[in-house]
């Protein structure tokens, strides 16, 4: 068995002898890898990652988002077109969001969404040949944190997709540590957009800077930074 | 027309031979032959005369979302009561995760019933021997052998309930 994990791969390379799960003898291939009959072809350049029991994917530095089914993302309403809204989600094409895909929306009762609004939505259809389709409800018809955000303040900025992944992973303490000393709310979209709202503009700016500075920090460094930040904001 | 084709098939041969029934007779015959032809097509016409090819089961599953692979959290956060609704959601998600983790740990630590039974089965004789006196020991081993064979021999049969 060759250990592939952690090596750099370029698009077009073939990978053989991947480790399969002992129970089901299956291999789960993630983003950056494509199945071609009996072999696996790399489609992105980056490091091959492996996670027990049988997950493989390519980890690369990305800034351009490609829609993936199930991802929660932040979109900006670009147009209203009949019964759908068209949202800019930072990928190659605008995404559509049906006006019925909001909590409590009916044909009579349209949701209050205007051009320029920021919407936190989930990607339902992501196909390479079609435009992505978004929804703002879960399978029970409830919003569950999705919907229009940022009506009453807040600030949205763009980061790399890797930072987003880092922020959402369970071993990153940044948001929690910031939350210890500050009163704030945020929404993180898998398309690289982060929306932050704190009680004042200066707090919001500080939070944005802290988040964008944390991409290559370790947890200890993050702790030190947060301490410094809360002290500075408190006026010490 | 009343009746339908089912009834027409029942007309007798003599009636169908009559001159004024010729048209119907022809039609019935045509229908019959058509039906027969259809059946022939159904059976053989659309079957490829090739050796059976089996679709090989792929050992790869594609998972396009990094969310599920890396087990990422939902991207709405609120701290210190900024948005109570989001905070409630966060708390629910945290407890759910904690429950799942503790359950997994418990599952790993737990000795299941079968394993326990198996362990005790082997220990039974040894422990009994330990508490027995020397004189009884030889008898005990004999007895043990006897009981094991007896258990094997005993066949479970259906016990008929008494009807009184």
XYZ file of C-alpha atoms in Angstrom:
400
model
C 0.000 0.000 0.000
C 1.424 3.330 -1.078
C 0.651 6.248 1.147
C -0.553 9.029 -1.112
C -1.916 11.432 1.451
C -0.074 14.733 1.797
C 1.581 14.584 -1.632
C 1.147 17.270 -4.261
C -0.884 16.281 -7.327
C -1.496 18.059 -10.617
C -4.582 17.835 -12.831
C -4.522 14.776 -15.056
C -2.510 12.547 -12.778
C -3.825 9.088 -12.061
C -4.030 7.745 -8.545
C -4.096 4.023 -7.886
C -4.097 1.842 -4.796
C -6.316 4.037 -2.679
C -7.211 2.618 0.681
C -10.734 1.330 0.830
C -13.007 0.948 3.812
C -12.694 -2.436 5.491
C -16.414 -2.867 6.007
C -17.851 -1.896 2.642
C -14.711 -1.950 0.460
C -15.704 1.422 -0.978
C -13.711 4.601 -1.466
C -15.266 8.021 -1.028
C -13.759 10.554 -3.385
C -14.310 14.218 -2.716
C -13.706 17.480 -4.584
C -10.739 17.592 -6.946
C -10.925 13.931 -7.835
C -12.872 12.393 -10.674
C -13.683 8.787 -11.270
C -12.811 7.405 -14.667
C -14.041 3.828 -14.807
C -11.598 1.971 -12.610
C -9.144 4.738 -11.778
C -9.161 8.137 -10.145
C -8.023 11.238 -12.022
C -6.949 14.433 -10.324
C -8.768 17.555 -11.561
C -7.323 20.242 -9.289
C -3.798 20.943 -8.190
C -3.164 20.578 -4.507
C -2.444 18.202 -1.694
C -4.182 14.881 -1.503
C -5.928 14.547 1.821
C -7.078 11.379 3.499
C -9.435 10.912 6.412
C -10.414 7.684 8.138
C -11.974 5.406 7.111
C -12.024 6.001 3.358
C -12.278 9.687 2.412
C -9.966 11.177 -0.201
C -10.007 14.707 -1.580
C -7.713 17.376 -2.997
C -7.026 20.354 -0.785
C -6.096 23.414 -2.785
C -6.073 27.142 -2.276
C -9.172 28.544 -3.913
C -10.833 31.907 -4.259
C -13.331 31.170 -7.010
C -16.404 29.336 -5.831
C -17.978 26.511 -7.792
C -21.474 25.706 -6.582
C -21.848 22.406 -4.742
C -25.116 20.864 -3.666
C -25.869 21.365 0.014
C -23.498 24.255 0.623
C -24.812 27.235 2.564
C -23.756 30.388 0.717
C -24.178 34.140 0.846
C -25.677 35.700 -2.264
C -26.516 39.247 -3.282
C -29.828 39.766 -5.019
C -29.007 41.049 -8.503
C -32.430 41.025 -10.144
C -36.039 40.041 -9.739
C -37.208 37.996 -12.682
C -40.867 36.990 -12.488
C -41.146 34.312 -9.847
C -37.427 33.932 -9.146
C -34.727 36.128 -7.755
C -31.344 36.036 -9.399
C -28.440 36.070 -7.000
C -24.771 36.758 -7.437
C -22.972 34.030 -5.502
C -19.477 34.677 -6.796
C -19.413 31.726 -9.168
C -19.438 31.831 -12.965
C -23.195 32.169 -13.244
C -25.991 33.835 -11.323
C -28.040 31.521 -9.140
C -31.831 31.439 -9.022
C -33.881 31.572 -5.850
C -37.599 30.930 -6.104
C -39.817 33.303 -4.154
C -41.668 30.259 -2.785
C -38.502 28.910 -1.192
C -38.798 31.142 1.867
C -40.322 30.375 5.223
C -44.030 31.103 5.211
C -44.104 32.205 1.574
C -47.119 31.454 -0.575
C -48.227 32.628 -4.009
C -50.166 35.433 -2.338
C -47.687 36.215 0.367
C -44.408 37.046 -1.336
C -41.254 37.415 0.723
C -39.890 40.898 1.136
C -36.668 40.728 -0.859
C -35.196 43.683 -2.706
C -32.404 44.042 -5.209
C -29.160 44.456 -3.290
C -30.205 42.386 -0.280
C -27.841 39.839 1.199
C -29.355 36.366 1.402
C -28.021 33.352 3.262
C -29.246 30.360 1.277
C -28.557 26.734 0.663
C -27.637 25.365 -2.743
C -30.148 22.765 -3.892
C -29.208 22.177 -7.513
C -25.602 22.366 -8.566
C -24.967 21.048 -12.008
C -22.143 21.919 -14.318
C -24.558 22.518 -17.195
C -27.265 24.421 -15.354
C -27.429 27.506 -13.212
C -27.406 26.804 -9.489
C -30.681 26.852 -7.613
C -30.946 28.091 -4.061
C -33.491 27.713 -1.259
C -34.002 29.463 2.058
C -35.911 26.694 3.839
C -35.045 23.234 5.088
C -36.997 20.057 4.391
C -39.459 20.898 7.175
C -40.324 24.232 5.595
C -38.581 26.227 8.308
C -35.890 28.809 7.763
C -33.304 27.411 10.194
C -31.033 30.434 10.013
C -31.437 30.936 6.260
C -33.040 33.966 4.647
C -32.391 37.656 4.165
C -29.683 38.939 6.494
C -28.077 42.274 7.080
C -31.152 44.494 6.849
C -30.166 46.295 10.023
C -26.451 46.781 9.629
C -23.461 44.533 9.341
C -20.702 44.187 6.813
C -19.882 41.562 4.216
C -16.421 40.805 2.879
C -14.743 38.216 0.694
C -12.090 35.735 1.807
C -10.500 32.620 0.369
C -12.477 29.389 0.456
C -9.818 27.784 2.634
C -10.363 30.318 5.388
C -14.076 29.533 5.297
C -13.330 25.863 5.739
C -11.014 26.668 8.602
C -13.611 28.844 10.332
C -16.282 26.162 10.092
C -14.128 23.234 11.152
C -14.787 22.055 14.676
C -11.189 22.502 15.858
C -10.987 26.187 14.996
C -11.601 28.372 18.029
C -11.571 31.793 16.370
C -15.293 32.584 16.335
C -15.834 31.213 19.816
C -12.907 33.125 21.280
C -14.060 36.329 19.620
C -17.513 35.631 21.026
C -16.172 35.485 24.585
C -15.339 39.147 24.639
C -17.720 40.546 22.078
C -21.358 40.832 21.249
C -21.658 39.874 17.593
C -23.384 37.802 14.958
C -22.000 36.391 11.734
C -22.911 34.322 8.712
C -20.330 32.350 6.795
C -20.972 31.268 3.233
C -19.079 28.457 1.577
C -18.597 30.765 -1.406
C -15.993 32.775 0.512
C -18.220 35.513 1.843
C -18.427 36.407 5.485
C -21.031 38.733 6.941
C -20.417 40.213 10.365
C -22.575 42.400 12.563
C -21.443 43.784 15.895
C -22.867 46.478 18.130
C -20.839 49.291 16.593
C -19.014 50.008 13.371
C -15.604 49.926 15.008
C -16.341 46.512 16.501
C -17.458 45.223 13.110
C -14.271 46.463 11.464
C -12.156 44.879 14.179
C -13.945 41.556 13.735
C -13.522 41.627 9.960
C -9.813 42.296 10.322
C -9.433 39.557 12.894
C -11.189 37.007 10.711
C -9.247 37.826 7.572
C -5.941 37.826 9.473
C -6.538 34.382 10.958
C -6.094 32.299 7.808
C -2.612 31.012 8.637
C -2.722 31.339 12.418
C -2.540 28.516 14.912
C -5.019 28.299 17.760
C -2.495 29.791 20.218
C -1.854 32.744 17.958
C -5.601 33.218 17.543
C -6.055 33.270 21.303
C -3.321 35.882 21.708
C -4.793 38.020 18.947
C -8.299 37.862 20.399
C -7.010 38.884 23.817
C -5.213 41.852 22.324
C -8.254 42.811 20.318
C -10.717 42.725 23.192
C -8.325 44.743 25.305
C -7.912 47.341 22.579
C -11.664 47.601 22.039
C -12.285 47.979 25.752
C -9.868 50.922 25.727
C -7.014 49.556 27.812
C -71.254 -1.396 -31.211
C -72.680 -3.314 -28.311
C -70.844 -6.374 -27.180
C -67.266 -5.773 -28.324
C -64.667 -8.108 -29.697
C -64.958 -10.554 -26.800
C -68.485 -11.463 -27.761
C -67.809 -11.673 -31.460
C -65.260 -14.397 -30.925
C -68.043 -16.515 -29.536
C -70.158 -16.478 -32.710
C -70.422 -19.909 -34.137
C -68.651 -20.991 -37.285
C -71.909 -21.522 -39.127
C -73.097 -18.026 -38.449
C -69.797 -16.539 -39.578
C -69.981 -18.472 -42.839
C -73.181 -16.729 -43.808
C -72.756 -14.201 -46.561
C -73.780 -11.123 -44.604
C -71.270 -12.008 -41.851
C -68.257 -12.182 -44.162
C -66.921 -8.779 -43.259
C -67.053 -9.479 -39.559
C -65.504 -12.861 -40.071
C -62.559 -11.305 -41.906
C -62.073 -8.697 -39.243
C -62.087 -11.232 -36.456
C -59.491 -13.273 -38.237
C -57.334 -10.212 -38.781
C -57.559 -9.251 -35.152
C -56.597 -12.724 -34.117
C -53.540 -12.831 -36.324
C -52.516 -9.354 -35.207
C -52.724 -10.363 -31.605
C -50.636 -13.391 -32.268
C -48.013 -11.338 -34.026
C -47.875 -8.900 -31.149
C -47.247 -11.677 -28.728
C -44.417 -12.990 -30.833
C -42.843 -9.538 -30.871
C -43.193 -9.207 -27.145
C -41.377 -12.410 -26.498
C -38.484 -12.303 -28.857
C -38.293 -9.236 -30.970
C -36.741 -6.837 -28.521
C -34.298 -9.136 -26.847
C -30.684 -8.637 -27.889
C -29.066 -11.885 -28.821
C -25.884 -11.158 -26.896
C -24.118 -12.788 -24.012
C -25.228 -11.243 -20.752
C -23.081 -8.314 -19.676
C -23.029 -7.490 -16.018
C -22.716 -3.931 -14.787
C -19.687 -3.976 -12.567
C -20.293 -2.393 -9.214
C -18.066 0.616 -8.801
C -16.028 0.804 -5.632
C -15.978 4.604 -5.698
C -18.573 6.934 -4.251
C -18.348 10.569 -5.278
C -19.000 13.148 -2.617
C -18.848 16.639 -4.127
C -19.323 18.506 -0.852
C -16.412 19.245 1.444
C -18.998 19.984 4.150
C -19.710 16.349 4.774
C -16.140 15.166 4.332
C -14.624 17.600 6.794
C -17.728 17.603 8.972
C -18.042 21.390 8.966
C -20.425 23.347 11.150
C -23.410 25.370 9.959
C -22.286 28.894 9.142
C -24.531 31.016 11.345
C -23.139 32.150 14.680
C -24.297 34.535 17.318
C -22.633 35.360 20.634
C -23.733 37.110 23.803
C -27.378 37.310 22.815
C -26.981 39.148 19.547
C -29.509 36.967 17.752
C -31.388 34.689 20.186
C -32.862 32.554 17.406
C -29.427 31.652 16.044
C -28.116 31.039 19.545
C -30.888 28.541 20.186
C -29.989 26.732 16.982
C -26.312 26.671 17.918
C -27.104 25.219 21.317
C -29.314 22.508 19.795
C -26.608 21.570 17.300
C -23.983 21.435 20.057
C -26.055 19.142 22.275
C -26.832 16.901 19.323
C -23.160 16.582 18.522
C -22.308 15.897 22.151
C -24.957 13.184 22.339
C -23.684 11.511 19.199
C -20.137 11.553 20.540
C -20.998 10.167 23.948
C -23.089 7.463 22.340
C -20.183 6.460 20.141
C -17.857 6.312 23.132
C -20.347 4.253 25.078
C -20.768 1.866 22.193
C -17.033 1.343 22.095
C -16.743 0.707 25.829
C -19.808 -1.397 26.247
C -19.471 -5.190 26.476
C -22.368 -6.566 24.547
C -24.533 -9.387 25.844
C -23.193 -12.086 23.574
C -19.600 -11.383 24.467
C -20.476 -11.439 28.142
C -22.335 -14.710 27.834
C -19.451 -16.257 25.931
C -16.955 -15.159 28.547
C -19.017 -16.538 31.434
C -19.613 -19.793 29.656
C -15.912 -20.513 29.585
C -15.394 -19.259 33.137
C -18.204 -21.272 34.643
C -16.301 -24.531 35.015
C -13.066 -22.950 36.165
C -14.648 -20.937 38.931
C -16.701 -23.882 40.118
C -13.494 -25.923 40.327
C -11.827 -23.258 42.415
C -14.472 -23.374 45.091
C -14.748 -27.144 45.137
C -12.717 -29.327 47.521
C -10.113 -31.649 46.196
C -12.270 -34.722 46.543
C -15.151 -33.147 44.732
C -12.971 -31.828 41.932
C -12.708 -35.043 39.971
C -16.410 -35.623 40.327
C -17.088 -32.108 39.158
C -15.156 -32.483 35.936
C -17.007 -35.715 35.178
C -20.288 -34.063 35.965
C -19.435 -31.144 33.753
C -18.728 -33.374 30.819
C -21.951 -35.229 31.446
C -23.996 -32.028 31.569
C -22.524 -30.662 28.386
C -23.358 -33.836 26.502
C -26.774 -33.843 28.061
C -27.418 -30.324 26.902
C -26.450 -31.273 23.428
C -28.697 -34.301 23.457
C -31.745 -32.528 24.762
C -33.871 -31.756 21.777
C -36.365 -28.992 22.014
C -39.737 -30.256 21.063
C -43.094 -28.620 20.821
C -44.990 -28.894 24.092
C -48.605 -29.213 23.419
C -50.701 -27.135 25.792
C -53.227 -29.071 27.804
C -56.786 -28.390 26.884
C -59.001 -28.816 29.896
